[in-house]
Amino acid sequence: RDLGPDGNGSSAPPEPTGIDCDKCGKPMQLKLGRFGKYFGCTGYPACANTRKLLRSGEAAPPKCPPVAMPELACTKGPGHFVLRDGAAGLFLAASTYPKVRETRNPMVEDLVRHAAELDPKYAYLATAPAVDGKGRKAIIRFDRKAKEQYVSSEDAKGEPSGWSARFDGRQWVEKQEKK
């Protein structure tokens, strides 16, 4: 089916969305594909960048390039972990995906080693507390309601310890819940 020049099935010129392509800087337009609506770069085919359309009607934030972490070996097969940016924030995935389907949350200490390679929007995570008050390692998590990254720790059983820290824009604010 021919979607027309605007990608929406009409011959009308595309309406400006006010969103610029994060790869080439040209404006993005709302398009319709086989999986629904999305934002596509007007520089296509030279620039094939796209961004997902969220339920709220906003464009999804641009994804960061993956960061290889060869010092973190996968436990379920050959390969190492790669830091990726997904819908639920940062996560570590096997470099040999789809052969090895292993993922986990990164630890703050993992990001500190690669602080220079992190996308600027996640650079603050490398300054998070690496351990809680009892010396347990801090794990980076994503709060879906607040749509923000935070750090927390787990006890020896893998259960939440009640400790967490959130970045308020200037500094990390630690919180300890009573168990």
PDB file of N, CA and C in Angstrom, residues 12-13 18 24-25 30 40 49 51 55 61-62 64-66 73 78 81 86 99-100 125 140 150 156 160 167 177:
ATOM      1  N   ALA A  12      -1.015  14.878   1.226  1.00  0.00           N
ATOM      2  CA  ALA A  12      -0.762  16.183   1.826  1.00  0.00           C
ATOM      3  C   ALA A  12       0.678  16.245   2.330  1.00  0.00           C
ATOM      4  N   PRO A  13       1.272  17.436   2.302  1.00  0.00           N
ATOM      5  CA  PRO A  13       2.641  17.538   2.822  1.00  0.00           C
ATOM      6  C   PRO A  13       2.674  17.215   4.310  1.00  0.00           C
ATOM      7  N   GLY A  18       8.017  19.284  15.292  1.00  0.00           N
ATOM      8  CA  GLY A  18       8.830  19.996  16.269  1.00  0.00           C
ATOM      9  C   GLY A  18       9.936  19.139  16.841  1.00  0.00           C
ATOM     10  N   CYS A  24      20.958  13.365  12.404  1.00  0.00           N
ATOM     11  CA  CYS A  24      21.360  14.308  11.346  1.00  0.00           C
ATOM     12  C   CYS A  24      20.836  15.727  11.551  1.00  0.00           C
ATOM     13  N   GLY A  25      19.885  15.942  12.464  1.00  0.00           N
ATOM     14  CA  GLY A  25      19.382  17.276  12.756  1.00  0.00           C
ATOM     15  C   GLY A  25      18.197  17.717  11.915  1.00  0.00           C
ATOM     16  N   LEU A  30       5.701  12.316  11.467  1.00  0.00           N
ATOM     17  CA  LEU A  30       4.914  11.188  11.917  1.00  0.00           C
ATOM     18  C   LEU A  30       4.591  10.317  10.713  1.00  0.00           C
ATOM     19  N   GLY A  40       9.751   9.320  11.782  1.00  0.00           N
ATOM     20  CA  GLY A  40      10.840   9.002  10.860  1.00  0.00           C
ATOM     21  C   GLY A  40      11.527  10.272  10.396  1.00  0.00           C
ATOM     22  N   ASN A  49      16.924   7.096  10.580  1.00  0.00           N
ATOM     23  CA  ASN A  49      16.621   7.132  12.006  1.00  0.00           C
ATOM     24  C   ASN A  49      15.112   7.186  12.245  1.00  0.00           C
ATOM     25  N   ARG A  51      12.017   6.982  15.663  1.00  0.00           N
ATOM     26  CA  ARG A  51      11.736   7.009  17.095  1.00  0.00           C
ATOM     27  C   ARG A  51      10.312   6.542  17.309  1.00  0.00           C
ATOM     28  N   ARG A  55       2.461   6.026  23.991  1.00  0.00           N
ATOM     29  CA  ARG A  55       1.006   6.131  24.174  1.00  0.00           C
ATOM     30  C   ARG A  55       0.583   7.546  24.524  1.00  0.00           C
ATOM     31  N   PRO A  61      12.430   8.825  23.863  1.00  0.00           N
ATOM     32  CA  PRO A  61      13.757   9.448  23.862  1.00  0.00           C
ATOM     33  C   PRO A  61      14.705   8.668  22.953  1.00  0.00           C
ATOM     34  N   PRO A  62      15.693   9.350  22.358  1.00  0.00           N
ATOM     35  CA  PRO A  62      16.613   8.642  21.476  1.00  0.00           C
ATOM     36  C   PRO A  62      17.431   7.605  22.240  1.00  0.00           C
ATOM     37  N   CYS A  64      20.738   5.317  23.104  1.00  0.00           N
ATOM     38  CA  CYS A  64      22.192   5.519  23.152  1.00  0.00           C
ATOM     39  C   CYS A  64      22.880   4.348  22.458  1.00  0.00           C
ATOM     40  N   PRO A  65      24.066   4.578  21.884  1.00  0.00           N
ATOM     41  CA  PRO A  65      24.784   3.459  21.278  1.00  0.00           C
ATOM     42  C   PRO A  65      25.248   2.472  22.353  1.00  0.00           C
ATOM     43  N   PRO A  66      25.307   1.155  22.044  1.00  0.00           N
ATOM     44  CA  PRO A  66      25.735   0.167  23.037  1.00  0.00           C
ATOM     45  C   PRO A  66      27.202   0.348  23.428  1.00  0.00           C
ATOM     46  N   ALA A  73      32.000 -11.257  31.758  1.00  0.00           N
ATOM     47  CA  ALA A  73      31.681 -12.462  30.997  1.00  0.00           C
ATOM     48  C   ALA A  73      30.255 -12.919  31.285  1.00  0.00           C
ATOM     49  N   PRO A  78      28.923 -18.345  25.830  1.00  0.00           N
ATOM     50  CA  PRO A  78      30.096 -17.550  25.433  1.00  0.00           C
ATOM     51  C   PRO A  78      29.717 -16.078  25.228  1.00  0.00           C
ATOM     52  N   PHE A  81      29.133  -9.016  28.292  1.00  0.00           N
ATOM     53  CA  PHE A  81      27.973  -8.145  28.355  1.00  0.00           C
ATOM     54  C   PHE A  81      28.202  -6.848  27.585  1.00  0.00           C
ATOM     55  N   GLY A  86      17.310   0.676  26.726  1.00  0.00           N
ATOM     56  CA  GLY A  86      16.031   0.121  26.299  1.00  0.00           C
ATOM     57  C   GLY A  86      14.857   0.915  26.836  1.00  0.00           C
ATOM     58  N   LYS A  99      21.830 -15.780  20.254  1.00  0.00           N
ATOM     59  CA  LYS A  99      22.277 -17.114  20.651  1.00  0.00           C
ATOM     60  C   LYS A  99      22.223 -17.275  22.175  1.00  0.00           C
ATOM     61  N   VAL A 100      22.720 -16.294  22.900  1.00  0.00           N
ATOM     62  CA  VAL A 100      22.663 -16.302  24.365  1.00  0.00           C
ATOM     63  C   VAL A 100      21.734 -15.170  24.784  1.00  0.00           C
ATOM     64  N   LEU A 125      24.904   8.606  36.378  1.00  0.00           N
ATOM     65  CA  LEU A 125      24.817   7.303  37.036  1.00  0.00           C
ATOM     66  C   LEU A 125      26.174   6.806  37.515  1.00  0.00           C
ATOM     67  N   ILE A 140      21.755  -0.585  39.442  1.00  0.00           N
ATOM     68  CA  ILE A 140      20.988   0.454  38.750  1.00  0.00           C
ATOM     69  C   ILE A 140      19.654  -0.132  38.296  1.00  0.00           C
ATOM     70  N   TYR A 150      17.390   4.854  39.141  1.00  0.00           N
ATOM     71  CA  TYR A 150      17.787   5.011  40.538  1.00  0.00           C
ATOM     72  C   TYR A 150      18.677   3.833  40.893  1.00  0.00           C
ATOM     73  N   ALA A 156      21.717 -10.776  50.976  1.00  0.00           N
ATOM     74  CA  ALA A 156      22.384 -12.006  50.532  1.00  0.00           C
ATOM     75  C   ALA A 156      21.430 -12.971  49.824  1.00  0.00           C
ATOM     76  N   PRO A 160      15.212  -7.207  48.075  1.00  0.00           N
ATOM     77  CA  PRO A 160      15.515  -5.773  48.253  1.00  0.00           C
ATOM     78  C   PRO A 160      15.897  -5.480  49.701  1.00  0.00           C
ATOM     79  N   PHE A 167      18.736  10.508  42.143  1.00  0.00           N
ATOM     80  CA  PHE A 167      19.429  11.734  41.772  1.00  0.00           C
ATOM     81  C   PHE A 167      18.396  12.842  41.634  1.00  0.00           C
ATOM     82  N   GLU A 177      14.583   2.362  54.035  1.00  0.00           N
ATOM     83  CA  GLU A 177      13.258   1.998  54.565  1.00  0.00           C
ATOM     84  C   GLU A 177      13.443   0.985  55.685  1.00  0.00           C
TER      85      GLU A 177
END
